[in-house]
Amino acid sequence: MIKKKEDIEIIESILKGNSEDYRLLVDRYKDRAFSMLNRMLKNEFEAEEVLQDSFLKAYNGLKSFKKEAKFSTWFYKIVYNTCVSVLNSKTKRNEKDFISIDESFEIGIIDHQFDFESIDKSQIIYKYLDLLPIRSSLVLILFYIDGLKINEISDVLNLSVSNVKIILHRARNELKEIMIKNNFAKEPA
């Protein structure tokens, strides 16, 4: 049985001069990072460009990577910050054209818990996630699909731990409401 290399082993190999090993990290994280970027940017071409830029930034910053942290958390933070920079520059361009972008969102507070683990993580779930505000969708994806801990999501999104907990709680409830409203068995309208 072939043992899958840990991220830290790959990073150490890269830092020793085996730059071709970076492909292992790219292959490991490209799909999830692209999915996250595509949801935030709503444009596959831009998502691909930001993803490439993020991998380049991560590669160039590997020497500063603190090995006590998880590579995935560090990398997702780079991806998120790069994406936010792109969104901010787009917003500034749009403001110059006198177009305002309203990124506010409303989230209702519901006290029910949503058992996300029992759901088949299929394409239909992603369609429901697309109906949520970006930040809510992102927190759910990072927590349930990418398996990041609350404190890691806090680091990635530059939010307090309590803010992440609140967003996660509200996002679960909002997703549950949307799924109930759409009879989960069918695709969202």
PDB file of C-alpha atoms in Angstrom:
ATOM      1  CA  MET A   1       0.000   0.000   0.000  1.00  0.00           C
ATOM      2  CA  ILE A   2       1.385   3.400  -0.989  1.00  0.00           C
ATOM      3  CA  LYS A   3       1.550   5.896   1.852  1.00  0.00           C
ATOM      4  CA  LYS A   4       0.174   9.334   1.005  1.00  0.00           C
ATOM      5  CA  LYS A   5       2.745  12.017   1.812  1.00  0.00           C
ATOM      6  CA  GLU A   6       1.751  14.506   4.476  1.00  0.00           C
ATOM      7  CA  ASP A   7       1.720  18.194   3.505  1.00  0.00           C
ATOM      8  CA  ILE A   8       4.672  18.944   5.767  1.00  0.00           C
ATOM      9  CA  GLU A   9       6.777  16.210   4.119  1.00  0.00           C
ATOM     10  CA  ILE A  10       6.016  17.685   0.699  1.00  0.00           C
ATOM     11  CA  ILE A  11       6.887  21.202   1.880  1.00  0.00           C
ATOM     12  CA  GLU A  12      10.184  20.036   3.356  1.00  0.00           C
ATOM     13  CA  SER A  13      11.015  18.315   0.065  1.00  0.00           C
ATOM     14  CA  ILE A  14      10.221  21.501  -1.887  1.00  0.00           C
ATOM     15  CA  LEU A  15      12.346  23.606   0.445  1.00  0.00           C
ATOM     16  CA  LYS A  16      15.238  21.166  -0.134  1.00  0.00           C
ATOM     17  CA  GLY A  17      15.059  21.970  -3.842  1.00  0.00           C
ATOM     18  CA  ASN A  18      12.542  19.449  -5.201  1.00  0.00           C
ATOM     19  CA  SER A  19      10.264  22.108  -6.688  1.00  0.00           C
ATOM     20  CA  GLU A  20       8.447  19.540  -8.836  1.00  0.00           C
ATOM     21  CA  ASP A  21       6.881  18.193  -5.605  1.00  0.00           C
ATOM     22  CA  TYR A  22       4.767  21.351  -5.450  1.00  0.00           C
ATOM     23  CA  ARG A  23       2.531  19.636  -8.019  1.00  0.00           C
ATOM     24  CA  LEU A  24       1.425  17.279  -5.198  1.00  0.00           C
ATOM     25  CA  LEU A  25       0.086  20.210  -3.178  1.00  0.00           C
ATOM     26  CA  VAL A  26      -1.521  21.762  -6.255  1.00  0.00           C
ATOM     27  CA  ASP A  27      -3.277  18.480  -7.069  1.00  0.00           C
ATOM     28  CA  ARG A  28      -4.398  18.082  -3.454  1.00  0.00           C
ATOM     29  CA  TYR A  29      -5.957  21.551  -3.062  1.00  0.00           C
ATOM     30  CA  LYS A  30      -6.846  22.847  -6.532  1.00  0.00           C
ATOM     31  CA  ASP A  31     -10.395  21.481  -6.773  1.00  0.00           C
ATOM     32  CA  ARG A  32     -11.622  22.699  -3.390  1.00  0.00           C
ATOM     33  CA  ALA A  33      -9.911  26.061  -3.730  1.00  0.00           C
ATOM     34  CA  PHE A  34     -11.338  26.516  -7.229  1.00  0.00           C
ATOM     35  CA  SER A  35     -14.810  25.638  -5.959  1.00  0.00           C
ATOM     36  CA  MET A  36     -14.486  28.214  -3.174  1.00  0.00           C
ATOM     37  CA  LEU A  37     -13.231  30.880  -5.594  1.00  0.00           C
ATOM     38  CA  ASN A  38     -15.883  30.146  -8.182  1.00  0.00           C
ATOM     39  CA  ARG A  39     -18.581  30.587  -5.534  1.00  0.00           C
ATOM     40  CA  MET A  40     -17.112  33.891  -4.404  1.00  0.00           C
ATOM     41  CA  LEU A  41     -16.315  35.345  -7.832  1.00  0.00           C
ATOM     42  CA  LYS A  42     -19.148  33.726  -9.795  1.00  0.00           C
ATOM     43  CA  ASN A  43     -16.841  33.597 -12.815  1.00  0.00           C
ATOM     44  CA  GLU A  44     -14.818  30.492 -13.755  1.00  0.00           C
ATOM     45  CA  PHE A  45     -12.167  32.405 -15.692  1.00  0.00           C
ATOM     46  CA  GLU A  46     -11.497  34.812 -12.802  1.00  0.00           C
ATOM     47  CA  ALA A  47     -11.564  31.918 -10.330  1.00  0.00           C
ATOM     48  CA  GLU A  48      -8.916  30.098 -12.373  1.00  0.00           C
ATOM     49  CA  GLU A  49      -6.717  33.222 -12.501  1.00  0.00           C
ATOM     50  CA  VAL A  50      -7.023  33.842  -8.759  1.00  0.00           C
ATOM     51  CA  LEU A  51      -6.299  30.170  -8.076  1.00  0.00           C
ATOM     52  CA  GLN A  52      -3.098  30.304 -10.131  1.00  0.00           C
ATOM     53  CA  ASP A  53      -2.101  33.544  -8.413  1.00  0.00           C
ATOM     54  CA  SER A  54      -2.790  31.968  -5.013  1.00  0.00           C
ATOM     55  CA  PHE A  55      -0.667  28.906  -5.767  1.00  0.00           C
ATOM     56  CA  LEU A  56       2.146  31.176  -6.942  1.00  0.00           C
ATOM     57  CA  LYS A  57       1.915  33.271  -3.755  1.00  0.00           C
ATOM     58  CA  ALA A  58       1.902  30.109  -1.637  1.00  0.00           C
ATOM     59  CA  TYR A  59       4.916  28.683  -3.464  1.00  0.00           C
ATOM     60  CA  ASN A  60       6.853  31.936  -3.078  1.00  0.00           C
ATOM     61  CA  GLY A  61       5.915  32.098   0.606  1.00  0.00           C
ATOM     62  CA  LEU A  62       6.722  28.512   1.572  1.00  0.00           C
ATOM     63  CA  LYS A  63       9.881  29.597   3.409  1.00  0.00           C
ATOM     64  CA  SER A  64       7.729  31.690   5.756  1.00  0.00           C
ATOM     65  CA  PHE A  65       5.212  28.878   6.363  1.00  0.00           C
ATOM     66  CA  LYS A  66       5.103  28.028  10.068  1.00  0.00           C
ATOM     67  CA  LYS A  67       5.126  24.267  10.302  1.00  0.00           C
ATOM     68  CA  GLU A  68       3.017  24.145  13.474  1.00  0.00           C
ATOM     69  CA  ALA A  69       0.037  25.326  11.394  1.00  0.00           C
ATOM     70  CA  LYS A  70      -1.795  23.220   8.836  1.00  0.00           C
ATOM     71  CA  PHE A  71      -0.846  23.961   5.241  1.00  0.00           C
ATOM     72  CA  SER A  72      -4.513  23.852   4.210  1.00  0.00           C
ATOM     73  CA  THR A  73      -5.425  26.663   6.630  1.00  0.00           C
ATOM     74  CA  TRP A  74      -2.472  28.762   5.511  1.00  0.00           C
ATOM     75  CA  PHE A  75      -3.236  28.160   1.840  1.00  0.00           C
ATOM     76  CA  TYR A  76      -6.974  28.858   2.151  1.00  0.00           C
ATOM     77  CA  LYS A  77      -6.118  32.142   3.860  1.00  0.00           C
ATOM     78  CA  ILE A  78      -3.970  33.079   0.848  1.00  0.00           C
ATOM     79  CA  VAL A  79      -6.794  32.066  -1.513  1.00  0.00           C
ATOM     80  CA  TYR A  80      -9.388  33.994   0.470  1.00  0.00           C
ATOM     81  CA  ASN A  81      -7.273  37.151   0.778  1.00  0.00           C
ATOM     82  CA  THR A  82      -6.349  37.078  -2.911  1.00  0.00           C
ATOM     83  CA  CYS A  83     -10.018  36.720  -3.809  1.00  0.00           C
ATOM     84  CA  VAL A  84     -11.047  39.551  -1.486  1.00  0.00           C
ATOM     85  CA  SER A  85      -8.425  41.767  -3.150  1.00  0.00           C
ATOM     86  CA  VAL A  86      -9.913  40.967  -6.559  1.00  0.00           C
ATOM     87  CA  LEU A  87     -13.436  41.616  -5.298  1.00  0.00           C
ATOM     88  CA  ASN A  88     -12.326  44.908  -3.734  1.00  0.00           C
ATOM     89  CA  SER A  89     -10.649  46.063  -6.935  1.00  0.00           C
ATOM     90  CA  LYS A  90     -13.766  45.117  -8.905  1.00  0.00           C
ATOM     91  CA  THR A  91     -15.881  47.076  -6.434  1.00  0.00           C
ATOM     92  CA  LYS A  92     -13.620  50.114  -6.741  1.00  0.00           C
ATOM     93  CA  ARG A  93     -13.819  49.917 -10.542  1.00  0.00           C
ATOM     94  CA  ASN A  94     -17.585  49.663 -10.337  1.00  0.00           C
ATOM     95  CA  GLU A  95     -17.785  52.599  -7.944  1.00  0.00           C
ATOM     96  CA  LYS A  96     -15.840  54.686 -10.425  1.00  0.00           C
ATOM     97  CA  ASP A  97     -18.544  53.836 -12.943  1.00  0.00           C
ATOM     98  CA  PHE A  98     -21.162  54.880 -10.372  1.00  0.00           C
ATOM     99  CA  ILE A  99     -22.396  51.352  -9.869  1.00  0.00           C
ATOM    100  CA  SER A 100     -22.807  50.366  -6.274  1.00  0.00           C
ATOM    101  CA  ILE A 101     -22.637  46.791  -5.157  1.00  0.00           C
ATOM    102  CA  ASP A 102     -24.729  45.858  -2.179  1.00  0.00           C
ATOM    103  CA  GLU A 103     -23.145  42.841  -0.514  1.00  0.00           C
ATOM    104  CA  SER A 104     -25.271  42.997   2.597  1.00  0.00           C
ATOM    105  CA  PHE A 105     -27.240  39.952   3.548  1.00  0.00           C
ATOM    106  CA  GLU A 106     -30.011  39.036   5.882  1.00  0.00           C
ATOM    107  CA  ILE A 107     -29.918  35.924   7.955  1.00  0.00           C
ATOM    108  CA  GLY A 108     -32.751  34.835  10.220  1.00  0.00           C
ATOM    109  CA  ILE A 109     -32.024  33.283  13.574  1.00  0.00           C
ATOM    110  CA  ILE A 110     -33.544  29.846  14.055  1.00  0.00           C
ATOM    111  CA  ASP A 111     -32.812  27.701  17.066  1.00  0.00           C
ATOM    112  CA  HIS A 112     -32.899  24.326  15.269  1.00  0.00           C
ATOM    113  CA  GLN A 113     -29.696  22.471  14.524  1.00  0.00           C
ATOM    114  CA  PHE A 114     -29.177  21.074  11.052  1.00  0.00           C
ATOM    115  CA  ASP A 115     -27.663  17.610  10.729  1.00  0.00           C
ATOM    116  CA  PHE A 116     -25.409  18.388   7.744  1.00  0.00           C
ATOM    117  CA  GLU A 117     -23.408  15.185   8.208  1.00  0.00           C
ATOM    118  CA  SER A 118     -26.385  12.989   7.270  1.00  0.00           C
ATOM    119  CA  ILE A 119     -26.740  14.580   3.828  1.00  0.00           C
ATOM    120  CA  ASP A 120     -25.148  13.127   0.729  1.00  0.00           C
ATOM    121  CA  LYS A 121     -22.666  15.804  -0.347  1.00  0.00           C
ATOM    122  CA  SER A 122     -23.809  15.850  -3.941  1.00  0.00           C
ATOM    123  CA  GLN A 123     -24.122  18.521  -6.602  1.00  0.00           C
ATOM    124  CA  ILE A 124     -27.593  19.444  -5.384  1.00  0.00           C
ATOM    125  CA  ILE A 125     -26.135  20.523  -2.027  1.00  0.00           C
ATOM    126  CA  TYR A 126     -23.767  22.861  -3.842  1.00  0.00           C
ATOM    127  CA  LYS A 127     -26.711  24.386  -5.700  1.00  0.00           C
ATOM    128  CA  TYR A 128     -28.376  25.090  -2.366  1.00  0.00           C
ATOM    129  CA  LEU A 129     -25.129  26.512  -0.996  1.00  0.00           C
ATOM    130  CA  ASP A 130     -25.030  28.900  -3.959  1.00  0.00           C
ATOM    131  CA  LEU A 131     -28.310  30.379  -2.715  1.00  0.00           C
ATOM    132  CA  LEU A 132     -26.647  31.467   0.538  1.00  0.00           C
ATOM    133  CA  PRO A 133     -24.621  34.641   1.003  1.00  0.00           C
ATOM    134  CA  ILE A 134     -20.975  34.085   0.084  1.00  0.00           C
ATOM    135  CA  ARG A 135     -19.628  34.201   3.631  1.00  0.00           C
ATOM    136  CA  SER A 136     -22.257  31.745   4.921  1.00  0.00           C
ATOM    137  CA  SER A 137     -21.625  29.323   2.074  1.00  0.00           C
ATOM    138  CA  LEU A 138     -17.872  29.617   2.540  1.00  0.00           C
ATOM    139  CA  VAL A 139     -18.025  28.873   6.277  1.00  0.00           C
ATOM    140  CA  LEU A 140     -20.190  25.787   5.678  1.00  0.00           C
ATOM    141  CA  ILE A 141     -17.845  24.507   2.967  1.00  0.00           C
ATOM    142  CA  LEU A 142     -14.701  25.101   5.023  1.00  0.00           C
ATOM    143  CA  PHE A 143     -16.225  23.456   8.101  1.00  0.00           C
ATOM    144  CA  TYR A 144     -18.129  20.487   6.691  1.00  0.00           C
ATOM    145  CA  ILE A 145     -16.498  19.726   3.372  1.00  0.00           C
ATOM    146  CA  ASP A 146     -12.886  20.802   3.908  1.00  0.00           C
ATOM    147  CA  GLY A 147     -12.920  19.768   7.568  1.00  0.00           C
ATOM    148  CA  LEU A 148     -11.381  22.942   8.996  1.00  0.00           C
ATOM    149  CA  LYS A 149     -11.877  23.652  12.694  1.00  0.00           C
ATOM    150  CA  ILE A 150     -13.608  26.817  13.913  1.00  0.00           C
ATOM    151  CA  ASN A 151     -10.299  28.447  14.890  1.00  0.00           C
ATOM    152  CA  GLU A 152      -8.817  27.608  11.475  1.00  0.00           C
ATOM    153  CA  ILE A 153     -11.793  29.189   9.693  1.00  0.00           C
ATOM    154  CA  SER A 154     -11.326  32.184  11.978  1.00  0.00           C
ATOM    155  CA  ASP A 155      -7.725  32.483  10.757  1.00  0.00           C
ATOM    156  CA  VAL A 156      -8.655  32.044   7.093  1.00  0.00           C
ATOM    157  CA  LEU A 157     -11.444  34.630   7.125  1.00  0.00           C
ATOM    158  CA  ASN A 158      -9.878  37.030   9.653  1.00  0.00           C
ATOM    159  CA  LEU A 159     -12.921  36.767  11.903  1.00  0.00           C
ATOM    160  CA  SER A 160     -13.208  36.125  15.604  1.00  0.00           C
ATOM    161  CA  VAL A 161     -13.957  32.574  16.712  1.00  0.00           C
ATOM    162  CA  SER A 162     -17.318  33.708  18.088  1.00  0.00           C
ATOM    163  CA  ASN A 163     -18.194  35.363  14.758  1.00  0.00           C
ATOM    164  CA  VAL A 164     -17.410  32.127  12.908  1.00  0.00           C
ATOM    165  CA  LYS A 165     -19.610  30.182  15.339  1.00  0.00           C
ATOM    166  CA  ILE A 166     -22.475  32.623  14.793  1.00  0.00           C
ATOM    167  CA  ILE A 167     -22.114  32.535  11.000  1.00  0.00           C
ATOM    168  CA  LEU A 168     -21.919  28.736  11.057  1.00  0.00           C
ATOM    169  CA  HIS A 169     -25.031  28.460  13.225  1.00  0.00           C
ATOM    170  CA  ARG A 170     -27.019  30.905  11.103  1.00  0.00           C
ATOM    171  CA  ALA A 171     -25.792  29.404   7.830  1.00  0.00           C
ATOM    172  CA  ARG A 172     -26.884  25.906   8.911  1.00  0.00           C
ATOM    173  CA  ASN A 173     -30.306  27.219   9.751  1.00  0.00           C
ATOM    174  CA  GLU A 174     -30.627  29.234   6.587  1.00  0.00           C
ATOM    175  CA  LEU A 175     -29.540  26.256   4.467  1.00  0.00           C
ATOM    176  CA  LYS A 176     -32.074  24.081   6.276  1.00  0.00           C
ATOM    177  CA  GLU A 177     -34.824  26.625   5.587  1.00  0.00           C
ATOM    178  CA  ILE A 178     -33.915  26.818   1.892  1.00  0.00           C
ATOM    179  CA  MET A 179     -33.815  23.044   1.595  1.00  0.00           C
ATOM    180  CA  ILE A 180     -37.168  22.614   3.333  1.00  0.00           C
ATOM    181  CA  LYS A 181     -38.698  25.334   1.171  1.00  0.00           C
ATOM    182  CA  ASN A 182     -37.429  23.544  -1.951  1.00  0.00           C
ATOM    183  CA  ASN A 183     -38.400  20.039  -0.755  1.00  0.00           C
ATOM    184  CA  PHE A 184     -34.699  19.011  -0.796  1.00  0.00           C
ATOM    185  CA  ALA A 185     -35.458  16.123  -3.205  1.00  0.00           C
ATOM    186  CA  LYS A 186     -35.705  18.489  -6.147  1.00  0.00           C
ATOM    187  CA  GLU A 187     -33.260  21.059  -7.467  1.00  0.00           C
ATOM    188  CA  PRO A 188     -33.679  24.628  -6.209  1.00  0.00           C
ATOM    189  CA  ALA A 189     -35.708  26.953  -8.403  1.00  0.00           C
TER     190      ALA A 189
END
